[in-house]
JSON list of C-alpha atoms in Angstrom, two decimals:
[
{"chain": "Z", "resi": 1378, "resn": "UNK", "atom": "CA", "xyz": [88.54, 68.88, 105.46]},
{"chain": "Z", "resi": 1379, "resn": "UNK", "atom": "CA", "xyz": [89.66, 72.49, 105.34]},
{"chain": "Z", "resi": 1380, "resn": "UNK", "atom": "CA", "xyz": [91.90, 73.64, 102.49]},
{"chain": "Z", "resi": 1381, "resn": "UNK", "atom": "CA", "xyz": [94.69, 74.55, 104.92]},
{"chain": "Z", "resi": 1382, "resn": "UNK", "atom": "CA", "xyz": [95.39, 72.64, 108.12]},
{"chain": "Z", "resi": 1383, "resn": "UNK", "atom": "CA", "xyz": [97.54, 74.02, 110.92]},
{"chain": "Z", "resi": 1384, "resn": "UNK", "atom": "CA", "xyz": [98.00, 72.66, 114.41]},
{"chain": "Z", "resi": 1385, "resn": "UNK", "atom": "CA", "xyz": [96.84, 75.44, 116.78]},
{"chain": "Z", "resi": 1386, "resn": "UNK", "atom": "CA", "xyz": [99.21, 74.37, 119.58]},
{"chain": "Z", "resi": 1387, "resn": "UNK", "atom": "CA", "xyz": [99.92, 75.98, 121.96]},
{"chain": "Z", "resi": 1388, "resn": "UNK", "atom": "CA", "xyz": [103.63, 75.43, 121.56]},
{"chain": "Z", "resi": 1389, "resn": "UNK", "atom": "CA", "xyz": [105.92, 76.34, 124.46]},
{"chain": "Z", "resi": 1390, "resn": "UNK", "atom": "CA", "xyz": [109.70, 76.41, 124.10]},
{"chain": "Z", "resi": 1391, "resn": "UNK", "atom": "CA", "xyz": [112.64, 77.82, 126.09]},
{"chain": "Z", "resi": 1392, "resn": "UNK", "atom": "CA", "xyz": [114.58, 80.79, 124.79]},
{"chain": "Z", "resi": 1393, "resn": "UNK", "atom": "CA", "xyz": [117.17, 79.77, 122.23]},
{"chain": "Z", "resi": 1394, "resn": "UNK", "atom": "CA", "xyz": [115.26, 76.73, 120.98]},
{"chain": "Z", "resi": 1395, "resn": "UNK", "atom": "CA", "xyz": [114.63, 75.98, 117.32]},
{"chain": "Z", "resi": 1396, "resn": "UNK", "atom": "CA", "xyz": [110.94, 76.16, 116.52]},
{"chain": "Z", "resi": 1397, "resn": "UNK", "atom": "CA", "xyz": [109.24, 74.31, 113.69]},
{"chain": "Z", "resi": 1398, "resn": "UNK", "atom": "CA", "xyz": [105.79, 75.37, 112.52]},
{"chain": "Z", "resi": 1399, "resn": "UNK", "atom": "CA", "xyz": [103.92, 73.53, 109.79]},
{"chain": "Z", "resi": 1400, "resn": "UNK", "atom": "CA", "xyz": [100.89, 73.59, 107.55]},
{"chain": "Z", "resi": 1401, "resn": "UNK", "atom": "CA", "xyz": [99.42, 71.14, 105.10]},
{"chain": "Z", "resi": 1402, "resn": "UNK", "atom": "CA", "xyz": [97.09, 72.00, 102.26]},
{"chain": "Z", "resi": 1403, "resn": "UNK", "atom": "CA", "xyz": [94.92, 70.26, 99.72]},
{"chain": "Z", "resi": 1404, "resn": "UNK", "atom": "CA", "xyz": [94.60, 72.71, 96.82]},
{"chain": "Z", "resi": 1405, "resn": "UNK", "atom": "CA", "xyz": [97.35, 72.14, 94.26]},
{"chain": "Z", "resi": 1406, "resn": "UNK", "atom": "CA", "xyz": [96.54, 75.52, 92.64]},
{"chain": "Z", "resi": 1407, "resn": "UNK", "atom": "CA", "xyz": [98.23, 77.39, 95.47]},
{"chain": "Z", "resi": 1408, "resn": "UNK", "atom": "CA", "xyz": [101.38, 79.14, 94.23]},
{"chain": "Z", "resi": 1409, "resn": "UNK", "atom": "CA", "xyz": [102.23, 81.68, 96.93]},
{"chain": "Z", "resi": 1410, "resn": "UNK", "atom": "CA", "xyz": [102.90, 80.60, 100.48]},
{"chain": "Z", "resi": 1411, "resn": "UNK", "atom": "CA", "xyz": [103.17, 83.09, 103.30]},
{"chain": "Z", "resi": 1412, "resn": "UNK", "atom": "CA", "xyz": [103.78, 83.23, 107.00]},
{"chain": "Z", "resi": 1413, "resn": "UNK", "atom": "CA", "xyz": [102.25, 85.93, 109.12]},
{"chain": "Z", "resi": 1414, "resn": "UNK", "atom": "CA", "xyz": [102.90, 86.74, 112.75]},
{"chain": "Z", "resi": 1415, "resn": "UNK", "atom": "CA", "xyz": [100.04, 88.09, 114.83]},
{"chain": "Z", "resi": 1416, "resn": "UNK", "atom": "CA", "xyz": [100.48, 89.57, 118.27]},
{"chain": "Z", "resi": 1417, "resn": "UNK", "atom": "CA", "xyz": [97.51, 89.73, 120.60]},
{"chain": "Z", "resi": 1418, "resn": "UNK", "atom": "CA", "xyz": [94.98, 92.36, 119.51]},
{"chain": "Z", "resi": 1419, "resn": "UNK", "atom": "CA", "xyz": [97.05, 93.30, 116.45]},
{"chain": "Z", "resi": 1420, "resn": "UNK", "atom": "CA", "xyz": [96.67, 92.66, 112.74]},
{"chain": "Z", "resi": 1421, "resn": "UNK", "atom": "CA", "xyz": [98.73, 89.96, 110.99]},
{"chain": "Z", "resi": 1422, "resn": "UNK", "atom": "CA", "xyz": [102.22, 91.05, 109.98]},
{"chain": "Z", "resi": 1423, "resn": "UNK", "atom": "CA", "xyz": [103.86, 89.47, 106.95]},
{"chain": "Z", "resi": 1424, "resn": "UNK", "atom": "CA", "xyz": [107.06, 87.61, 107.89]},
{"chain": "Z", "resi": 1425, "resn": "UNK", "atom": "CA", "xyz": [107.98, 85.81, 104.71]},
{"chain": "Z", "resi": 1426, "resn": "UNK", "atom": "CA", "xyz": [106.59, 84.56, 101.45]},
{"chain": "Z", "resi": 1427, "resn": "UNK", "atom": "CA", "xyz": [107.73, 81.90, 99.00]},
{"chain": "Z", "resi": 1428, "resn": "UNK", "atom": "CA", "xyz": [106.67, 81.36, 95.45]},
{"chain": "Z", "resi": 1429, "resn": "UNK", "atom": "CA", "xyz": [106.23, 77.72, 94.46]},
{"chain": "Z", "resi": 1430, "resn": "UNK", "atom": "CA", "xyz": [108.63, 75.17, 96.00]},
{"chain": "Z", "resi": 1431, "resn": "UNK", "atom": "CA", "xyz": [111.91, 75.79, 97.72]},
{"chain": "Z", "resi": 1432, "resn": "UNK", "atom": "CA", "xyz": [113.51, 77.43, 100.71]},
{"chain": "Z", "resi": 1433, "resn": "UNK", "atom": "CA", "xyz": [113.85, 81.03, 101.72]},
{"chain": "Z", "resi": 1434, "resn": "UNK", "atom": "CA", "xyz": [115.90, 82.41, 104.58]},
{"chain": "Z", "resi": 1435, "resn": "UNK", "atom": "CA", "xyz": [115.62, 85.76, 106.34]},
{"chain": "Z", "resi": 1436, "resn": "UNK", "atom": "CA", "xyz": [117.70, 86.18, 109.45]},
{"chain": "Z", "resi": 1437, "resn": "UNK", "atom": "CA", "xyz": [116.52, 83.69, 112.05]},
{"chain": "Z", "resi": 1438, "resn": "UNK", "atom": "CA", "xyz": [113.57, 82.60, 109.92]},
{"chain": "Z", "resi": 1439, "resn": "UNK", "atom": "CA", "xyz": [113.54, 79.93, 107.21]},
{"chain": "Z", "resi": 1440, "resn": "UNK", "atom": "CA", "xyz": [110.49, 79.06, 105.13]},
{"chain": "Z", "resi": 1441, "resn": "UNK", "atom": "CA", "xyz": [110.24, 75.79, 103.22]},
{"chain": "Z", "resi": 1442, "resn": "UNK", "atom": "CA", "xyz": [107.68, 74.68, 100.68]},
{"chain": "Z", "resi": 1443, "resn": "UNK", "atom": "CA", "xyz": [107.30, 71.10, 99.45]},
{"chain": "Z", "resi": 1444, "resn": "UNK", "atom": "CA", "xyz": [104.58, 71.18, 96.80]},
{"chain": "Z", "resi": 1445, "resn": "UNK", "atom": "CA", "xyz": [104.84, 67.46, 96.12]},
{"chain": "Z", "resi": 1446, "resn": "UNK", "atom": "CA", "xyz": [103.80, 66.77, 99.70]},
{"chain": "Z", "resi": 1447, "resn": "UNK", "atom": "CA", "xyz": [101.60, 69.87, 100.00]},
{"chain": "Z", "resi": 1448, "resn": "UNK", "atom": "CA", "xyz": [103.49, 70.79, 103.14]},
{"chain": "Z", "resi": 1449, "resn": "UNK", "atom": "CA", "xyz": [105.05, 74.07, 104.25]},
{"chain": "Z", "resi": 1450, "resn": "UNK", "atom": "CA", "xyz": [107.21, 74.89, 107.23]},
{"chain": "Z", "resi": 1451, "resn": "UNK", "atom": "CA", "xyz": [108.59, 77.86, 109.10]},
{"chain": "Z", "resi": 1452, "resn": "UNK", "atom": "CA", "xyz": [111.70, 77.42, 111.22]},
{"chain": "Z", "resi": 1453, "resn": "UNK", "atom": "CA", "xyz": [112.73, 79.94, 113.84]},
{"chain": "Z", "resi": 1454, "resn": "UNK", "atom": "CA", "xyz": [116.31, 79.67, 115.09]},
{"chain": "Z", "resi": 1455, "resn": "UNK", "atom": "CA", "xyz": [117.49, 81.03, 118.43]},
{"chain": "Z", "resi": 1456, "resn": "UNK", "atom": "CA", "xyz": [113.94, 81.81, 119.47]},
{"chain": "Z", "resi": 1457, "resn": "UNK", "atom": "CA", "xyz": [113.38, 84.89, 121.64]},
{"chain": "Z", "resi": 1458, "resn": "UNK", "atom": "CA", "xyz": [110.58, 85.83, 124.06]},
{"chain": "Z", "resi": 1459, "resn": "UNK", "atom": "CA", "xyz": [109.62, 88.53, 121.55]},
{"chain": "Z", "resi": 1460, "resn": "UNK", "atom": "CA", "xyz": [108.77, 85.72, 119.09]},
{"chain": "Z", "resi": 1461, "resn": "UNK", "atom": "CA", "xyz": [105.83, 84.78, 121.33]},
{"chain": "Z", "resi": 1462, "resn": "UNK", "atom": "CA", "xyz": [102.80, 85.27, 119.07]},
{"chain": "Z", "resi": 1463, "resn": "UNK", "atom": "CA", "xyz": [100.40, 83.41, 116.84]},
{"chain": "Z", "resi": 1464, "resn": "UNK", "atom": "CA", "xyz": [101.88, 82.29, 113.52]},
{"chain": "Z", "resi": 1465, "resn": "UNK", "atom": "CA", "xyz": [99.52, 82.00, 110.58]},
{"chain": "Z", "resi": 1466, "resn": "UNK", "atom": "CA", "xyz": [100.29, 80.27, 107.33]},
{"chain": "Z", "resi": 1467, "resn": "UNK", "atom": "CA", "xyz": [98.49, 81.61, 104.28]},
{"chain": "Z", "resi": 1468, "resn": "UNK", "atom": "CA", "xyz": [98.32, 80.58, 100.65]},
{"chain": "Z", "resi": 1469, "resn": "UNK", "atom": "CA", "xyz": [96.95, 81.87, 97.40]},
{"chain": "Z", "resi": 1470, "resn": "UNK", "atom": "CA", "xyz": [96.84, 81.29, 93.71]},
{"chain": "Z", "resi": 1471, "resn": "UNK", "atom": "CA", "xyz": [98.95, 83.17, 91.21]},
{"chain": "Z", "resi": 1472, "resn": "UNK", "atom": "CA", "xyz": [96.45, 85.79, 90.11]},
{"chain": "Z", "resi": 1473, "resn": "UNK", "atom": "CA", "xyz": [96.48, 89.15, 91.82]},
{"chain": "Z", "resi": 1474, "resn": "UNK", "atom": "CA", "xyz": [93.34, 89.62, 93.79]},
{"chain": "Z", "resi": 1475, "resn": "UNK", "atom": "CA", "xyz": [93.11, 85.98, 94.78]},
{"chain": "Z", "resi": 1476, "resn": "UNK", "atom": "CA", "xyz": [92.06, 85.71, 98.40]},
{"chain": "Z", "resi": 1477, "resn": "UNK", "atom": "CA", "xyz": [94.53, 84.41, 100.93]},
{"chain": "Z", "resi": 1478, "resn": "UNK", "atom": "CA", "xyz": [93.48, 81.14, 102.56]},
{"chain": "Z", "resi": 1479, "resn": "UNK", "atom": "CA", "xyz": [94.73, 80.97, 106.12]},
{"chain": "Z", "resi": 1480, "resn": "UNK", "atom": "CA", "xyz": [95.40, 78.22, 108.59]},
{"chain": "Z", "resi": 1481, "resn": "UNK", "atom": "CA", "xyz": [94.01, 78.54, 112.12]},
{"chain": "Z", "resi": 1482, "resn": "UNK", "atom": "CA", "xyz": [97.33, 79.76, 113.45]},
{"chain": "Z", "resi": 1483, "resn": "UNK", "atom": "CA", "xyz": [99.78, 78.24, 115.94]},
{"chain": "Z", "resi": 1484, "resn": "UNK", "atom": "CA", "xyz": [100.26, 80.00, 119.26]},
{"chain": "Z", "resi": 1485, "resn": "UNK", "atom": "CA", "xyz": [103.92, 80.07, 120.27]},
{"chain": "Z", "resi": 1486, "resn": "UNK", "atom": "CA", "xyz": [105.26, 80.96, 123.69]},
{"chain": "Z", "resi": 1487, "resn": "UNK", "atom": "CA", "xyz": [109.00, 81.41, 124.22]},
{"chain": "Z", "resi": 1488, "resn": "UNK", "atom": "CA", "xyz": [110.05, 81.54, 127.84]},
{"chain": "Z", "resi": 1489, "resn": "UNK", "atom": "CA", "xyz": [113.20, 83.29, 129.09]},
{"chain": "Q", "resi": 173, "resn": "UNK", "atom": "CA", "xyz": [100.17, 97.08, 109.41]},
{"chain": "Q", "resi": 174, "resn": "UNK", "atom": "CA", "xyz": [102.17, 99.48, 107.38]},
{"chain": "Q", "resi": 175, "resn": "UNK", "atom": "CA", "xyz": [99.89, 102.28, 106.25]},
{"chain": "Q", "resi": 176, "resn": "UNK", "atom": "CA", "xyz": [96.52, 100.54, 106.62]},
{"chain": "Q", "resi": 177, "resn": "UNK", "atom": "CA", "xyz": [94.34, 102.27, 109.15]},
{"chain": "Q", "resi": 178, "resn": "UNK", "atom": "CA", "xyz": [91.07, 100.86, 110.46]},
{"chain": "Q", "resi": 179, "resn": "UNK", "atom": "CA", "xyz": [88.44, 102.51, 112.61]},
{"chain": "Q", "resi": 180, "resn": "UNK", "atom": "CA", "xyz": [86.99, 102.13, 115.08]},
{"chain": "Q", "resi": 181, "resn": "UNK", "atom": "CA", "xyz": [89.38, 99.75, 116.83]},
{"chain": "Q", "resi": 182, "resn": "UNK", "atom": "CA", "xyz": [86.57, 98.43, 119.02]},
{"chain": "Q", "resi": 183, "resn": "UNK", "atom": "CA", "xyz": [82.83, 98.49, 118.49]},
{"chain": "Q", "resi": 184, "resn": "UNK", "atom": "CA", "xyz": [80.10, 97.19, 120.75]},
{"chain": "Q", "resi": 185, "resn": "UNK", "atom": "CA", "xyz": [76.72, 96.93, 119.07]},
{"chain": "Q", "resi": 186, "resn": "UNK", "atom": "CA", "xyz": [73.37, 95.86, 120.37]},
{"chain": "Q", "resi": 187, "resn": "UNK", "atom": "CA", "xyz": [71.80, 93.00, 118.48]},
{"chain": "Q", "resi": 188, "resn": "UNK", "atom": "CA", "xyz": [69.87, 94.39, 115.53]},
{"chain": "Q", "resi": 189, "resn": "UNK", "atom": "CA", "xyz": [71.95, 97.56, 115.25]},
{"chain": "Q", "resi": 190, "resn": "UNK", "atom": "CA", "xyz": [73.69, 98.53, 111.99]},
{"chain": "Q", "resi": 191, "resn": "UNK", "atom": "CA", "xyz": [77.45, 99.12, 112.05]},
{"chain": "Q", "resi": 192, "resn": "UNK", "atom": "CA", "xyz": [79.97, 100.60, 109.63]},
{"chain": "Q", "resi": 193, "resn": "UNK", "atom": "CA", "xyz": [83.64, 99.72, 109.72]},
{"chain": "Q", "resi": 194, "resn": "UNK", "atom": "CA", "xyz": [86.21, 101.83, 107.90]},
{"chain": "Q", "resi": 195, "resn": "UNK", "atom": "CA", "xyz": [89.47, 100.93, 106.18]},
{"chain": "Q", "resi": 196, "resn": "UNK", "atom": "CA", "xyz": [91.89, 103.59, 104.96]},
{"chain": "Q", "resi": 197, "resn": "UNK", "atom": "CA", "xyz": [94.80, 102.15, 102.97]},
{"chain": "Q", "resi": 198, "resn": "UNK", "atom": "CA", "xyz": [97.79, 104.18, 101.86]},
{"chain": "Q", "resi": 199, "resn": "UNK", "atom": "CA", "xyz": [97.70, 105.67, 98.40]},
{"chain": "Q", "resi": 200, "resn": "UNK", "atom": "CA", "xyz": [98.50, 103.33, 95.54]},
{"chain": "Q", "resi": 201, "resn": "UNK", "atom": "CA", "xyz": [97.15, 100.12, 97.03]},
{"chain": "Q", "resi": 202, "resn": "UNK", "atom": "CA", "xyz": [95.09, 98.85, 94.15]},
{"chain": "Q", "resi": 203, "resn": "UNK", "atom": "CA", "xyz": [93.81, 95.72, 95.86]},
{"chain": "Q", "resi": 204, "resn": "UNK", "atom": "CA", "xyz": [91.79, 95.79, 99.06]},
{"chain": "Q", "resi": 205, "resn": "UNK", "atom": "CA", "xyz": [90.47, 92.79, 100.95]},
{"chain": "Q", "resi": 206, "resn": "UNK", "atom": "CA", "xyz": [88.19, 92.37, 103.94]},
{"chain": "Q", "resi": 207, "resn": "UNK", "atom": "CA", "xyz": [88.60, 89.36, 106.19]},
{"chain": "Q", "resi": 208, "resn": "UNK", "atom": "CA", "xyz": [86.71, 88.15, 109.25]},
{"chain": "Q", "resi": 209, "resn": "UNK", "atom": "CA", "xyz": [88.66, 86.54, 112.09]},
{"chain": "Q", "resi": 210, "resn": "UNK", "atom": "CA", "xyz": [86.73, 84.66, 114.73]},
{"chain": "Q", "resi": 211, "resn": "UNK", "atom": "CA", "xyz": [88.35, 83.96, 118.09]},
{"chain": "Q", "resi": 212, "resn": "UNK", "atom": "CA", "xyz": [91.01, 81.26, 117.77]},
{"chain": "Q", "resi": 213, "resn": "UNK", "atom": "CA", "xyz": [90.68, 81.07, 114.00]},
{"chain": "Q", "resi": 214, "resn": "UNK", "atom": "CA", "xyz": [92.60, 82.34, 111.02]},
{"chain": "Q", "resi": 215, "resn": "UNK", "atom": "CA", "xyz": [91.19, 85.20, 108.95]},
{"chain": "Q", "resi": 216, "resn": "UNK", "atom": "CA", "xyz": [88.52, 84.22, 106.44]},
{"chain": "Q", "resi": 217, "resn": "UNK", "atom": "CA", "xyz": [87.95, 86.06, 103.19]},
{"chain": "Q", "resi": 218, "resn": "UNK", "atom": "CA", "xyz": [84.90, 88.28, 102.85]},
{"chain": "Q", "resi": 219, "resn": "UNK", "atom": "CA", "xyz": [85.33, 90.45, 99.77]},
{"chain": "Q", "resi": 220, "resn": "UNK", "atom": "CA", "xyz": [87.85, 91.92, 97.33]},
{"chain": "Q", "resi": 221, "resn": "UNK", "atom": "CA", "xyz": [88.13, 95.27, 95.56]},
{"chain": "Q", "resi": 222, "resn": "UNK", "atom": "CA", "xyz": [90.38, 96.27, 92.71]},
{"chain": "Q", "resi": 223, "resn": "UNK", "atom": "CA", "xyz": [90.30, 100.04, 92.84]},
{"chain": "Q", "resi": 224, "resn": "UNK", "atom": "CA", "xyz": [86.58, 100.89, 93.13]},
{"chain": "Q", "resi": 225, "resn": "UNK", "atom": "CA", "xyz": [85.33, 97.65, 91.58]},
{"chain": "Q", "resi": 226, "resn": "UNK", "atom": "CA", "xyz": [84.14, 94.90, 93.87]},
{"chain": "Q", "resi": 227, "resn": "UNK", "atom": "CA", "xyz": [85.37, 91.86, 91.97]},
{"chain": "Q", "resi": 228, "resn": "UNK", "atom": "CA", "xyz": [84.64, 89.13, 94.50]},
{"chain": "Q", "resi": 229, "resn": "UNK", "atom": "CA", "xyz": [82.10, 89.11, 97.29]},
{"chain": "Q", "resi": 230, "resn": "UNK", "atom": "CA", "xyz": [81.75, 85.37, 97.56]},
{"chain": "Q", "resi": 231, "resn": "UNK", "atom": "CA", "xyz": [82.86, 85.32, 101.20]},
{"chain": "Q", "resi": 232, "resn": "UNK", "atom": "CA", "xyz": [80.18, 87.65, 102.54]},
{"chain": "Q", "resi": 233, "resn": "UNK", "atom": "CA", "xyz": [78.17, 85.42, 104.91]},
{"chain": "Q", "resi": 234, "resn": "UNK", "atom": "CA", "xyz": [74.76, 86.94, 104.28]},
{"chain": "Q", "resi": 235, "resn": "UNK", "atom": "CA", "xyz": [72.99, 89.79, 102.54]},
{"chain": "Q", "resi": 236, "resn": "UNK", "atom": "CA", "xyz": [73.29, 91.76, 105.77]},
{"chain": "Q", "resi": 237, "resn": "UNK", "atom": "CA", "xyz": [76.93, 92.37, 104.85]},
{"chain": "Q", "resi": 238, "resn": "UNK", "atom": "CA", "xyz": [77.74, 95.06, 102.35]},
{"chain": "Q", "resi": 239, "resn": "UNK", "atom": "CA", "xyz": [81.05, 96.65, 101.32]},
{"chain": "Q", "resi": 240, "resn": "UNK", "atom": "CA", "xyz": [81.96, 99.60, 99.17]},
{"chain": "Q", "resi": 241, "resn": "UNK", "atom": "CA", "xyz": [85.00, 101.50, 97.96]},
{"chain": "Q", "resi": 242, "resn": "UNK", "atom": "CA", "xyz": [83.47, 104.30, 95.88]},
{"chain": "Q", "resi": 243, "resn": "UNK", "atom": "CA", "xyz": [86.61, 106.26, 95.01]},
{"chain": "Q", "resi": 244, "resn": "UNK", "atom": "CA", "xyz": [89.08, 103.40, 95.01]},
{"chain": "Q", "resi": 245, "resn": "UNK", "atom": "CA", "xyz": [90.70, 104.35, 98.31]},
{"chain": "Q", "resi": 246, "resn": "UNK", "atom": "CA", "xyz": [88.74, 104.25, 101.59]},
{"chain": "Q", "resi": 247, "resn": "UNK", "atom": "CA", "xyz": [86.49, 101.24, 102.00]},
{"chain": "Q", "resi": 248, "resn": "UNK", "atom": "CA", "xyz": [83.55, 100.68, 104.32]},
{"chain": "Q", "resi": 249, "resn": "UNK", "atom": "CA", "xyz": [82.16, 97.35, 105.47]},
{"chain": "Q", "resi": 250, "resn": "UNK", "atom": "CA", "xyz": [78.59, 97.66, 106.65]},
{"chain": "Q", "resi": 251, "resn": "UNK", "atom": "CA", "xyz": [76.71, 95.06, 108.64]},
{"chain": "Q", "resi": 252, "resn": "UNK", "atom": "CA", "xyz": [72.98, 95.50, 108.96]},
{"chain": "Q", "resi": 253, "resn": "UNK", "atom": "CA", "xyz": [70.87, 94.09, 111.80]},
{"chain": "Q", "resi": 254, "resn": "UNK", "atom": "CA", "xyz": [73.89, 92.68, 113.60]},
{"chain": "Q", "resi": 255, "resn": "UNK", "atom": "CA", "xyz": [73.64, 89.23, 115.17]},
{"chain": "Q", "resi": 256, "resn": "UNK", "atom": "CA", "xyz": [75.76, 87.65, 117.91]},
{"chain": "Q", "resi": 257, "resn": "UNK", "atom": "CA", "xyz": [77.49, 85.41, 115.39]},
{"chain": "Q", "resi": 258, "resn": "UNK", "atom": "CA", "xyz": [78.85, 88.56, 113.70]},
{"chain": "Q", "resi": 259, "resn": "UNK", "atom": "CA", "xyz": [81.13, 89.12, 116.71]},
{"chain": "Q", "resi": 260, "resn": "UNK", "atom": "CA", "xyz": [84.67, 88.88, 115.37]},
{"chain": "Q", "resi": 261, "resn": "UNK", "atom": "CA", "xyz": [87.67, 90.94, 114.35]},
{"chain": "Q", "resi": 262, "resn": "UNK", "atom": "CA", "xyz": [87.26, 92.47, 110.91]},
{"chain": "Q", "resi": 263, "resn": "UNK", "atom": "CA", "xyz": [90.55, 92.93, 109.11]},
{"chain": "Q", "resi": 264, "resn": "UNK", "atom": "CA", "xyz": [91.31, 95.00, 106.08]},
{"chain": "Q", "resi": 265, "resn": "UNK", "atom": "CA", "xyz": [94.32, 94.17, 103.89]},
{"chain": "Q", "resi": 266, "resn": "UNK", "atom": "CA", "xyz": [95.69, 96.22, 101.04]},
{"chain": "Q", "resi": 267, "resn": "UNK", "atom": "CA", "xyz": [98.28, 95.38, 98.47]},
{"chain": "Q", "resi": 268, "resn": "UNK", "atom": "CA", "xyz": [99.85, 96.41, 95.22]},
{"chain": "Q", "resi": 269, "resn": "UNK", "atom": "CA", "xyz": [99.86, 94.14, 92.24]},
{"chain": "Q", "resi": 270, "resn": "UNK", "atom": "CA", "xyz": [100.85, 90.97, 94.08]},
{"chain": "Q", "resi": 271, "resn": "UNK", "atom": "CA", "xyz": [99.21, 89.28, 97.03]},
{"chain": "Q", "resi": 272, "resn": "UNK", "atom": "CA", "xyz": [102.68, 88.90, 98.51]},
{"chain": "Q", "resi": 273, "resn": "UNK", "atom": "CA", "xyz": [102.68, 92.60, 99.29]},
{"chain": "Q", "resi": 274, "resn": "UNK", "atom": "CA", "xyz": [99.51, 92.49, 101.38]},
{"chain": "Q", "resi": 275, "resn": "UNK", "atom": "CA", "xyz": [99.54, 94.58, 104.54]},
{"chain": "Q", "resi": 276, "resn": "UNK", "atom": "CA", "xyz": [96.89, 94.25, 107.20]},
{"chain": "Q", "resi": 277, "resn": "UNK", "atom": "CA", "xyz": [95.35, 96.88, 109.39]},
{"chain": "Q", "resi": 278, "resn": "UNK", "atom": "CA", "xyz": [94.99, 96.35, 113.13]},
{"chain": "Q", "resi": 279, "resn": "UNK", "atom": "CA", "xyz": [91.40, 95.30, 112.72]},
{"chain": "Q", "resi": 280, "resn": "UNK", "atom": "CA", "xyz": [88.09, 96.31, 114.25]},
{"chain": "Q", "resi": 281, "resn": "UNK", "atom": "CA", "xyz": [86.91, 94.09, 117.07]},
{"chain": "Q", "resi": 282, "resn": "UNK", "atom": "CA", "xyz": [83.12, 93.91, 116.87]},
{"chain": "Q", "resi": 283, "resn": "UNK", "atom": "CA", "xyz": [81.16, 92.60, 119.82]},
{"chain": "Q", "resi": 284, "resn": "UNK", "atom": "CA", "xyz": [77.42, 92.16, 119.42]},
{"chain": "Q", "resi": 285, "resn": "UNK", "atom": "CA", "xyz": [75.54, 91.99, 122.70]}
]
């Protein structure tokens, strides 16, 4: 079993839909939880990060972390065609210099 | 990614050839990471530098892989005697004191033929 599990999809939704992306993990030492967006042939771009448990909102994006269940989520409201990309969850320990452990990524397609 | 430049963007190498991939982060990024991303997979950790010191190289898949950052800024990932399984996108990420500030370059897509 990999440390971080993420359903690769693909996930197809119509414009305006609410999208839910999820990851589960097994390592209870993870403290930082991040979501990256990666467009085709581009590097990952940091969307949001959360420290420990809780929710964080940024515009149309909401990140949730449930450490008791080892489960994290990213919600996208009012999805747009420009949101079509691969979404990667990533996690790390507290110490600086700790490598990020990524999920496989979920490919999202938003149709207009 | 913001301020992290990688070159070349694409590299085709014949099997057995040596390659060198370059990462140029913006000034002040203490931490530098190399990741390998195979097709359809998430990035996987290769090695970590704090300034010029290579503090973790546990992710390097074989002794054909070598990385350096001699002056604590530009880093080079070298792969000797490339094999087909080395074909992947190689990503460089740089950050300040916290991993949450990590910015990725656009990557170098290596194809070994």
